[in-house]
Coordinates of C-alpha atoms and ligand atoms in Angstrom, one line a residue:
M1 CA 21.5 -12.1 -48.4
G2 CA 25.2 -12.4 -48.4
Q3 CA 27.7 -14.6 -46.8
T4 CA 27.8 -15.5 -43.1
I5 CA 30.0 -13.0 -41.4
L6 CA 29.5 -13.8 -37.8
E7 CA 28.9 -17.2 -36.2
L8 CA 28.5 -18.0 -32.6
H9 CA 28.5 -21.6 -31.4
D10 CA 27.4 -22.8 -27.9
I11 CA 28.5 -19.6 -26.1
V12 CA 28.4 -20.0 -22.3
K13 CA 29.0 -17.1 -19.9
T14 CA 28.6 -17.1 -16.1
F15 CA 28.9 -14.3 -13.6
P16 CA 29.2 -15.1 -9.9
G17 CA 25.9 -16.8 -9.0
V18 CA 24.4 -16.1 -12.5
L19 CA 24.3 -18.3 -15.6
A20 CA 23.9 -15.5 -18.1
L21 CA 24.4 -17.4 -21.3
N22 CA 23.9 -21.1 -21.6
G23 CA 24.8 -22.4 -25.0
I24 CA 23.8 -19.7 -27.5
N25 CA 24.0 -20.1 -31.2
F26 CA 23.7 -17.2 -33.6
N27 CA 24.7 -16.3 -37.1
L28 CA 24.7 -13.1 -39.1
Q29 CA 24.9 -12.6 -42.8
G30 CA 26.2 -9.6 -44.8
G31 CA 23.4 -7.4 -46.0
E32 CA 20.9 -8.4 -43.2
I33 CA 19.5 -6.8 -40.2
H34 CA 19.1 -9.5 -37.5
A35 CA 17.1 -8.8 -34.4
I36 CA 17.8 -10.3 -31.0
C37 CA 14.8 -10.5 -28.7
G38 CA 14.2 -11.7 -25.2
E39 CA 12.9 -10.7 -21.9
N40 CA 14.9 -8.4 -19.5
G41 CA 17.9 -10.3 -18.3
A42 CA 17.6 -13.0 -21.0
G43 CA 21.3 -12.3 -22.0
K44 CA 21.1 -10.1 -25.1
S45 CA 23.5 -7.5 -24.0
T46 CA 25.9 -10.0 -22.4
L47 CA 26.0 -12.0 -25.6
M48 CA 27.0 -8.9 -27.6
K49 CA 29.5 -7.9 -25.0
V50 CA 31.1 -11.3 -25.4
V51 CA 31.3 -10.8 -29.2
C52 CA 33.0 -7.4 -28.7
G53 CA 35.5 -8.6 -26.1
V54 CA 34.0 -6.7 -23.2
H55 CA 33.4 -10.1 -21.5
E56 CA 35.2 -13.3 -22.1
A57 CA 33.1 -16.3 -22.7
D58 CA 33.6 -19.4 -20.4
S59 CA 33.3 -21.6 -23.5
G60 CA 32.0 -21.7 -27.1
T61 CA 33.5 -20.5 -30.4
M62 CA 33.1 -17.4 -32.5
V63 CA 33.9 -17.1 -36.2
V64 CA 34.2 -13.6 -37.6
N65 CA 34.6 -13.1 -41.4
G66 CA 35.6 -16.7 -41.8
K67 CA 38.2 -16.7 -39.0
Q68 CA 37.9 -18.0 -35.5
E69 CA 38.4 -15.1 -33.1
N70 CA 38.3 -14.4 -29.4
F71 CA 38.6 -10.6 -28.8
S72 CA 40.1 -9.6 -25.5
N73 CA 38.9 -6.0 -25.7
P74 CA 36.6 -3.8 -27.8
M75 CA 39.6 -2.2 -29.6
E76 CA 40.6 -5.6 -31.0
A77 CA 37.0 -6.2 -32.1
Y78 CA 36.9 -2.8 -33.8
E79 CA 40.1 -3.6 -35.7
K80 CA 38.6 -6.8 -37.0
G81 CA 35.5 -4.9 -38.3
V82 CA 33.1 -5.5 -35.4
S83 CA 31.6 -2.5 -33.5
I84 CA 28.9 -2.1 -30.9
I85 CA 26.8 0.9 -30.2
F86 CA 25.8 0.7 -26.6
Q87 CA 22.7 2.3 -25.3
E88 CA 24.7 4.5 -23.0
T89 CA 27.3 5.9 -25.3
S90 CA 31.0 5.2 -24.7
L91 CA 32.3 8.4 -26.1
F92 CA 34.6 10.8 -24.2
E93 CA 32.5 13.8 -23.3
E94 CA 35.2 16.3 -23.0
M95 CA 36.8 15.5 -26.3
T96 CA 35.8 16.7 -29.7
V97 CA 33.9 14.6 -32.3
L98 CA 37.0 14.3 -34.5
D99 CA 39.2 13.2 -31.6
N100 CA 36.7 10.6 -30.6
L101 CA 36.4 9.2 -34.1
F102 CA 40.1 8.3 -34.3
L103 CA 40.9 7.7 -30.7
G104 CA 43.3 4.8 -30.5
H105 CA 43.7 4.5 -34.3
E106 CA 44.9 8.0 -35.2
K107 CA 46.1 8.5 -38.7
T108 CA 49.7 9.5 -39.0
K109 CA 51.9 10.8 -41.8
K110 CA 55.6 11.1 -42.3
A111 CA 57.2 14.5 -41.7
G112 CA 60.8 14.0 -42.7
I113 CA 61.9 11.0 -40.6
I114 CA 59.3 11.3 -37.9
K115 CA 55.7 10.4 -37.8
V116 CA 53.1 13.0 -36.9
L117 CA 49.4 13.0 -36.6
D118 CA 47.6 13.6 -39.9
Y119 CA 44.8 15.9 -38.8
G120 CA 44.0 16.9 -42.3
G121 CA 43.6 13.3 -43.4
M122 CA 41.4 12.5 -40.4
R123 CA 39.2 15.5 -41.0
K124 CA 38.8 14.6 -44.7
E125 CA 37.8 11.0 -43.9
A126 CA 35.4 12.2 -41.1
E127 CA 33.7 14.6 -43.5
K128 CA 33.3 11.8 -46.0
I129 CA 31.8 9.5 -43.5
F130 CA 29.3 12.0 -42.2
Q131 CA 28.4 12.8 -45.8
R132 CA 27.7 9.1 -46.3
L133 CA 25.5 9.2 -43.2
N134 CA 23.8 12.3 -44.5
T135 CA 24.4 14.1 -41.2
K136 CA 25.7 17.6 -40.5
I137 CA 27.9 17.8 -37.5
N138 CA 30.6 20.1 -36.2
L139 CA 33.7 18.0 -36.0
D140 CA 35.2 20.3 -33.4
A141 CA 32.3 20.3 -31.1
Q142 CA 32.8 18.6 -27.7
I143 CA 30.7 15.5 -27.3
K144 CA 29.0 16.9 -24.2
T145 CA 27.4 19.6 -26.2
L146 CA 25.6 17.1 -28.5
G147 CA 22.2 15.5 -28.1
M148 CA 21.6 11.7 -27.8
A149 CA 20.8 11.3 -31.5
Q150 CA 24.0 13.1 -32.5
K151 CA 26.1 11.1 -30.1
Q152 CA 24.7 8.0 -31.7
M153 CA 25.7 9.3 -35.2
V154 CA 29.2 9.9 -33.9
E155 CA 29.3 6.3 -32.7
I156 CA 28.1 5.0 -36.0
A157 CA 30.7 7.2 -37.8
K158 CA 33.4 5.8 -35.5
A159 CA 32.4 2.3 -36.5
L160 CA 32.8 3.4 -40.1
T161 CA 36.3 4.8 -39.5
F162 CA 37.3 1.3 -38.7
D163 CA 35.6 0.0 -41.8
A164 CA 33.3 -2.1 -39.8
N165 CA 31.3 -4.8 -41.6
I166 CA 29.4 -5.8 -38.4
I167 CA 27.6 -3.2 -36.4
I168 CA 25.6 -4.1 -33.3
F169 CA 22.9 -1.8 -31.9
D170 CA 21.8 -2.3 -28.3
E171 CA 18.4 -0.6 -27.9
P172 CA 19.4 2.4 -30.0
T173 CA 16.0 4.1 -30.1
A174 CA 15.2 4.1 -26.4
S175 CA 16.0 7.8 -26.0
L176 CA 15.3 9.1 -29.5
T177 CA 12.4 11.1 -30.8
Q178 CA 10.2 9.7 -33.6
R179 CA 12.0 11.9 -36.2
E180 CA 15.4 10.7 -35.0
V181 CA 14.3 7.1 -35.2
T182 CA 13.2 7.6 -38.8
A183 CA 16.6 9.1 -39.6
L184 CA 18.4 6.3 -37.9
F185 CA 16.4 3.6 -39.7
K186 CA 17.3 5.1 -43.0
I187 CA 21.0 5.0 -42.1
I188 CA 20.8 1.4 -40.9
N189 CA 19.0 0.4 -44.1
D190 CA 21.7 2.2 -46.1
L191 CA 24.4 0.3 -44.2
K192 CA 22.6 -2.9 -44.9
A193 CA 22.3 -2.1 -48.6
S194 CA 26.1 -1.6 -48.8
G195 CA 26.6 -5.1 -47.5
L196 CA 27.1 -4.7 -43.7
G197 CA 25.6 -7.1 -41.3
I198 CA 23.6 -5.4 -38.5
V199 CA 22.6 -6.9 -35.1
Y200 CA 19.6 -5.0 -33.7
I201 CA 18.5 -5.5 -30.1
S202 CA 15.1 -3.9 -29.2
H203 CA 12.0 -4.4 -27.1
R204 CA 9.9 -2.5 -29.6
M205 CA 8.0 -5.0 -31.7
E206 CA 6.9 -2.5 -34.3
E207 CA 10.6 -1.6 -34.9
I208 CA 11.6 -5.2 -35.3
F209 CA 8.9 -5.9 -37.9
E210 CA 9.6 -2.7 -39.8
L211 CA 13.4 -2.9 -39.9
C212 CA 14.7 -6.5 -39.5
D213 CA 15.1 -9.5 -41.8
R214 CA 15.5 -12.2 -39.2
V215 CA 15.0 -12.5 -35.5
T216 CA 16.7 -14.7 -32.9
V217 CA 15.0 -15.2 -29.5
V218 CA 16.9 -16.0 -26.3
R219 CA 15.2 -16.9 -23.1
D220 CA 17.0 -17.3 -19.7
G221 CA 20.4 -17.4 -21.4
Q222 CA 19.2 -20.2 -23.8
Y223 CA 18.9 -20.1 -27.5
I224 CA 15.2 -20.6 -28.5
S225 CA 14.7 -19.8 -32.2
T226 CA 15.6 -18.0 -35.4
K227 CA 12.9 -17.0 -37.8
N228 CA 12.4 -14.9 -40.9
I229 CA 10.5 -11.8 -40.0
A230 CA 8.2 -12.3 -43.0
E231 CA 7.2 -15.7 -41.6
T232 CA 6.4 -14.8 -38.0
N233 CA 4.2 -12.4 -36.1
K234 CA 4.2 -10.5 -32.8
D235 CA 2.2 -13.1 -30.8
E236 CA 4.5 -15.9 -31.9
L237 CA 7.6 -13.9 -31.1
V238 CA 6.3 -13.0 -27.7
A239 CA 5.4 -16.6 -27.0
D240 CA 9.0 -17.6 -27.8
M241 CA 10.3 -14.9 -25.5
V242 CA 8.2 -15.7 -22.5
G243 CA 7.7 -19.4 -23.1
R244 CA 3.9 -19.3 -23.2
K245 CA 1.1 -17.4 -24.8
M246 CA 0.6 -13.9 -23.3
G247 CA -2.8 -12.8 -22.2
S248 CA -3.8 -9.2 -22.5
Y249 CA -1.0 -6.7 -23.2
Y250 CA -2.8 -3.9 -21.2
P251 CA -4.5 -5.5 -18.2
K252 CA -6.5 -2.6 -16.9
S253 CA -8.8 -3.4 -14.1
E254 CA -12.1 -1.6 -13.5
T255 CA -11.6 0.9 -10.7
A256 CA -14.1 3.1 -9.0
I257 CA -12.9 6.6 -9.6
G258 CA -13.4 9.0 -6.7
E259 CA -13.3 12.7 -6.0
E260 CA -10.7 15.0 -7.2
I261 CA -7.5 14.4 -5.2
F262 CA -4.9 16.6 -6.9
R263 CA -5.2 19.9 -8.7
V264 CA -2.7 22.2 -10.5
E265 CA -3.7 25.7 -11.5
G266 CA -2.0 28.3 -13.6
Y267 CA 1.3 26.6 -13.6
Y268 CA 3.9 28.7 -15.3
D269 CA 7.6 28.6 -16.0
E270 CA 9.1 31.3 -18.2
G271 CA 10.1 29.8 -21.5
F272 CA 9.1 26.2 -20.6
L273 CA 5.5 26.0 -19.3
E274 CA 2.5 28.1 -20.1
N275 CA -0.5 28.5 -17.8
I276 CA -1.1 24.8 -17.1
S277 CA -4.1 23.6 -15.2
F278 CA -5.3 20.1 -14.7
N279 CA -6.8 17.8 -12.1
V280 CA -6.7 14.1 -11.2
K281 CA -9.3 12.0 -9.4
K282 CA -8.6 9.4 -6.7
G283 CA -8.0 6.0 -8.3
E284 CA -7.5 7.5 -11.7
I285 CA -4.7 6.9 -14.2
L286 CA -4.0 10.1 -15.9
G287 CA -1.8 10.1 -19.0
F288 CA 0.4 12.8 -20.5
A289 CA 1.1 12.4 -24.2
G290 CA 3.2 14.6 -26.4
L291 CA 6.3 14.7 -28.5
A292 CA 9.7 14.8 -26.9
G293 CA 10.4 18.3 -25.7
A294 CA 6.6 19.1 -25.2
G295 CA 7.3 19.9 -21.6
R296 CA 5.8 16.8 -19.8
T297 CA 8.9 16.0 -17.8
E298 CA 9.6 19.6 -17.1
L299 CA 6.1 20.0 -15.7
M300 CA 6.3 17.0 -13.4
E301 CA 9.8 17.7 -12.2
S302 CA 8.8 21.2 -11.4
I303 CA 5.6 20.1 -9.5
C304 CA 7.8 17.8 -7.5
G305 CA 10.2 20.6 -6.5
F306 CA 13.2 19.6 -8.6
T307 CA 13.6 22.9 -10.3
G308 CA 12.1 25.4 -7.9
R309 CA 11.5 27.9 -10.7
A310 CA 7.8 27.5 -11.7
A311 CA 4.9 29.4 -10.2
G312 CA 1.3 28.2 -9.9
T313 CA -0.8 26.6 -7.3
V314 CA -1.1 23.0 -6.3
W315 CA -3.7 21.3 -4.1
L316 CA -3.6 17.7 -2.7
E317 CA -6.7 16.4 -1.0
G318 CA -8.0 20.0 -0.8
K319 CA -5.0 21.3 0.9
R320 CA -2.8 23.8 -0.8
L321 CA 0.8 22.6 -1.0
H322 CA 4.0 24.7 -1.0
I323 CA 6.5 22.3 -2.5
K324 CA 10.0 23.7 -2.4
N325 CA 12.0 20.5 -3.0
Y326 CA 11.4 16.9 -3.7
K327 CA 11.6 16.1 0.1
D328 CA 8.5 18.3 0.6
A329 CA 6.8 16.4 -2.3
M330 CA 7.5 13.0 -0.7
A331 CA 6.5 14.2 2.7
N332 CA 3.1 15.0 1.2
G333 CA 2.8 11.7 -0.5
I334 CA 3.8 12.6 -4.0
V335 CA 6.4 10.3 -5.5
Y336 CA 8.1 10.7 -8.9
V337 CA 9.8 8.0 -10.9
S338 CA 12.1 9.7 -13.3
E339 CA 12.6 8.7 -17.0
D340 CA 16.3 8.9 -16.3
R341 CA 17.0 6.1 -13.8
G342 CA 20.4 7.5 -13.1
K343 CA 19.2 11.1 -12.4
Y344 CA 16.8 10.9 -9.5
G345 CA 16.3 7.2 -9.5
L346 CA 18.8 4.5 -8.6
I347 CA 22.1 4.2 -6.9
V348 CA 23.6 1.4 -8.9
D349 CA 26.4 0.7 -6.5
M350 CA 23.9 -0.3 -3.9
S351 CA 21.8 -3.5 -3.7
I352 CA 18.2 -3.9 -4.7
Q353 CA 17.0 -3.9 -1.1
Q354 CA 19.1 -0.8 -0.2
N355 CA 17.7 1.1 -3.1
I356 CA 14.2 0.3 -1.9
S357 CA 14.7 1.2 1.7
L358 CA 16.8 4.3 1.1
P359 CA 14.1 6.9 0.8
Q360 CA 12.4 5.6 4.0
L361 CA 15.1 4.4 6.3
E362 CA 13.1 5.4 9.3
N363 CA 10.7 2.5 8.5
F364 CA 13.6 0.1 8.5
K365 CA 15.0 0.9 11.9
K366 CA 15.6 -1.6 14.7
G367 CA 16.4 0.2 17.9
P368 CA 18.3 3.5 17.9
G369 CA 20.4 3.8 14.9
F370 CA 20.3 0.2 13.7
L371 CA 19.0 -1.0 10.4
D372 CA 16.7 -4.0 10.4
V373 CA 18.5 -5.8 7.7
K374 CA 16.1 -8.7 7.8
K375 CA 13.2 -6.4 7.2
E376 CA 15.0 -4.7 4.4
S377 CA 15.9 -8.0 2.8
D378 CA 12.3 -9.3 3.1
K379 CA 11.0 -6.1 1.5
G380 CA 13.5 -6.6 -1.3
A381 CA 12.5 -10.2 -1.8
E382 CA 8.8 -9.2 -1.8
Y383 CA 9.3 -6.8 -4.8
I384 CA 11.6 -9.2 -6.6
K385 CA 8.7 -11.6 -6.6
E386 CA 5.9 -9.1 -7.2
V387 CA 7.4 -7.1 -10.0
G388 CA 9.4 -10.0 -11.4
I389 CA 12.9 -8.7 -11.0
K390 CA 15.4 -11.2 -12.4
A391 CA 18.1 -11.3 -9.6
P392 CA 19.5 -14.1 -7.5
A393 CA 18.9 -12.3 -4.2
P394 CA 17.7 -9.0 -2.7
D395 CA 21.3 -8.0 -1.9
F396 CA 22.3 -8.2 -5.6
L397 CA 23.9 -5.0 -6.8
V398 CA 21.7 -2.9 -9.1
A399 CA 24.7 -2.3 -11.4
N400 CA 24.8 -6.0 -12.3
L401 CA 21.1 -6.1 -13.3
S402 CA 20.1 -5.9 -16.9
G403 CA 18.7 -2.6 -18.1
G404 CA 15.0 -3.5 -17.9
N405 CA 15.4 -5.0 -14.4
Q406 CA 17.0 -1.8 -13.2
Q407 CA 13.8 -0.1 -14.4
K408 CA 11.8 -2.5 -12.3
V409 CA 13.8 -1.7 -9.2
S410 CA 13.1 2.0 -9.9
V411 CA 9.4 1.4 -10.0
S412 CA 9.5 -0.9 -6.9
K413 CA 11.3 1.8 -4.9
A414 CA 8.5 4.2 -5.6
L415 CA 5.7 1.7 -4.8
A416 CA 7.3 0.8 -1.5
M417 CA 6.9 4.4 -0.4
N418 CA 3.2 4.0 -0.4
P419 CA 2.4 7.2 -2.2
K420 CA -0.9 9.0 -2.6
L421 CA 0.0 10.3 -6.0
L422 CA 2.6 8.4 -8.1
I423 CA 4.0 10.2 -11.1
L424 CA 5.6 7.8 -13.5
D425 CA 7.8 9.2 -16.3
E426 CA 8.2 6.6 -19.1
P427 CA 7.8 3.8 -16.6
T428 CA 8.4 0.9 -19.0
R429 CA 11.2 2.2 -21.1
G430 CA 13.6 -0.7 -21.8
V431 CA 11.2 -3.1 -20.2
D432 CA 10.2 -6.3 -22.1
V433 CA 6.6 -7.0 -23.1
N434 CA 5.9 -9.5 -20.3
A435 CA 7.4 -7.3 -17.5
K436 CA 5.6 -4.4 -19.0
A437 CA 2.3 -6.2 -18.6
E438 CA 3.4 -7.1 -15.0
I439 CA 4.1 -3.5 -14.2
H440 CA 0.8 -2.4 -15.8
K441 CA -1.0 -5.0 -13.8
I442 CA 0.5 -3.8 -10.5
I443 CA -0.3 -0.2 -11.3
S444 CA -3.8 -1.1 -12.2
E445 CA -4.3 -3.1 -9.0
L446 CA -2.9 -0.3 -6.9
T447 CA -5.5 2.1 -8.3
Q448 CA -8.2 -0.2 -6.9
K449 CA -6.7 0.3 -3.5
G450 CA -7.0 4.1 -4.0
L451 CA -3.6 5.0 -5.4
T452 CA -3.7 7.8 -8.0
I453 CA -1.3 7.8 -11.0
I454 CA 0.0 10.3 -13.5
M455 CA 1.8 8.5 -16.3
I456 CA 4.0 10.1 -19.0
S457 CA 4.7 7.8 -21.9
S458 CA 5.8 8.2 -25.5
E459 CA 4.2 4.8 -26.3
L460 CA 0.7 5.7 -27.3
P461 CA -0.6 2.1 -27.0
E462 CA 0.5 2.1 -23.4
L463 CA -1.2 5.3 -22.6
I464 CA -4.4 4.3 -24.5
G465 CA -4.4 0.9 -22.9
M466 CA -3.9 2.1 -19.3
C467 CA -5.3 5.6 -18.8
D468 CA -8.7 6.9 -17.9
R469 CA -8.0 10.3 -19.3
I470 CA -5.1 11.7 -21.4
Y471 CA -3.8 15.2 -21.7
V472 CA -1.7 16.1 -24.8
M473 CA 1.1 18.6 -24.3
K474 CA 2.8 20.6 -26.9
D475 CA 5.4 23.4 -26.6
G476 CA 4.8 23.7 -22.9
Y477 CA 1.0 23.9 -22.8
I478 CA -1.9 21.5 -22.7
A479 CA -3.1 21.3 -26.2
G480 CA -6.0 18.9 -25.8
S481 CA -7.5 16.1 -23.6
F482 CA -9.3 12.9 -24.2
D483 CA -11.4 10.4 -22.2
R484 CA -10.7 6.7 -22.4
E485 CA -13.9 6.2 -24.4
N486 CA -13.1 8.5 -27.3
V487 CA -9.3 8.4 -27.6
T488 CA -7.3 7.0 -30.6
Q489 CA -3.7 7.3 -31.6
E490 CA -4.6 9.4 -34.6
K491 CA -6.5 11.9 -32.4
I492 CA -3.5 12.3 -30.0
L493 CA -1.0 12.7 -32.8
T494 CA -3.2 15.3 -34.6
V495 CA -3.2 17.4 -31.4
A496 CA 0.5 16.8 -30.7
L497 CA 1.6 17.8 -34.2
E498 CA -0.7 20.6 -35.1
S499 CA 1.0 24.0 -35.0
K500 CA 0.1 26.6 -32.5
K501 CA -0.9 29.0 -35.2
E502 CA -3.4 26.5 -36.7
K503 CA -4.8 25.9 -33.3
Q504 CA -5.5 29.6 -32.7
E505 CA -7.0 30.0 -36.1
G506 CA -9.1 26.9 -35.9
Ligands
ATP1 N1 28.6 -7.8 -14.5 C1 27.6 -8.7 -14.1 N2 27.7 -9.3 -13.0 C2 26.7 -10.2 -12.6 N3 25.6 -10.5 -13.3 C3 25.5 -9.9 -14.5 C4 26.5 -8.9 -15.0 N4 26.1 -8.4 -16.2 C5 24.9 -9.1 -16.5 N5 24.6 -9.9 -15.5 C6 23.4 -10.8 -15.4 O1 23.3 -11.5 -16.6 C7 21.9 -11.7 -17.0 C8 21.8 -11.2 -18.4 O2 21.9 -9.8 -18.5 P1 21.8 -9.0 -19.8 O3 22.2 -7.6 -19.5 O4 22.6 -9.6 -20.9 O5 20.3 -9.0 -20.2 P2 19.5 -8.4 -21.4 O6 18.9 -9.5 -22.2 O7 20.4 -7.4 -22.1 O8 18.3 -7.6 -20.7 P3 17.6 -6.1 -20.9 O9 16.5 -6.4 -21.9 O10 17.0 -5.8 -19.6 O11 18.7 -5.2 -21.3 C9 21.1 -11.0 -16.0 O12 20.6 -11.9 -15.1 C10 22.1 -10.0 -15.4 O13 21.7 -9.7 -14.0
MG2 MG1 20.4 -5.3 -22.3

């Protein structure tokens, strides 16, 4: 490992009513990948935002490349070689790749006595950088036409246009496919090999052990430990994160599974879904596995009336349903938690309690037209406690919650609606190990009370740990199914990966 290129001493940061960072120490060396771990709301993103000048620390010092610094905005950080790749990208959607790369630090050349933009020079440098990243991309494409993985590549390229020697990744793989993750890891390893220091924030233990050299754990805004990856293990890391030893990671409870409650037959959507039929029994947790793009989200969104295109028949408790939109679905007791919190999920400019009451305001009325704010706040407090949302009060704005805690609000909102069938799409994305186990525990307990659950997840251990049965989707059809007793990761992957042709022949 090389020299220390980033040092943080005793960083403190408060927000109104929240002590987000309480004396954090951290150091990064050139040529290392250093993970930061901690529960949702522990302060990981805030710490990195302080480094990059998004937030100003209340106190503490930072040394970057040997010099004491205090960036007042991200541009200043970029110019000193520090760049951050946020989970939600910060690129300008309407502008091209090339314009985004050099925004704010355009190359110029002299034309006579005036300076003009040097488009040729910028293009050449951009081409060189993408070559180094081994990525083909159209420099003139608008950002909004790119997928998540490509946007990330543009962000990395942008960091390299500044000649960054410190790059911070905040949960970069949350919305990538397995193949894209592999490609990203190769790039990160190459950057490390050329001497850069990388900070890597993730909740995925396997990634941390595969990729990183050291790991620093923070808990409740406090510095806990820094360890060499080779000298620690998952249980030890989790114990540092939660402050105690964890019990079972997948606390599934024994539930008496009842009669069939929900059935879908011949579900079809030109070009997306092919003749899909399945059923779920009362109290069951039914999993849907598959690679990204297999059609799982499309299927559930379409059953819940979001698209209104698909054809097929749907029965709930023996009654045929005609769901035209999501309101119909909810009225029948079917509730969907989207993988995209922003899309059908949360209104971040509202509080936790408002988000929970919003879909069922009629249950929070006090007299004609008045909202029972006390009842709303009590409900909010109940879920903060039950699901373990890290927030000072139920009227706290969702926008000010950490990513994983927003996810918990999204799940709470659905649970509060008392559904018959709850469809969870990637319910624990961005959620820390402990909170994950909490959410799993709640889900499992609810099935004992008769709730039925369909769960889409890209994390196979989660599906295998929680589900009674698992369907595997591929290219818009159901390619296989497994019972809890005989499922393994290998079996699911074999079905998810095998090509259609092989399947027909075999
Ligand atoms: N702008 C803000 N205003 C008020 N509180 C904030 C703000 N930003 C963050 N916080 C609070 O600071 C604490 C740390 O949040 P942070 O986003 O750093 O957590 P995190 O470790 O990144 O969590 P996650 O794993 O969920 O992303 C949380 O309690 C959060 O609610
Ligand atoms: Mg975060």
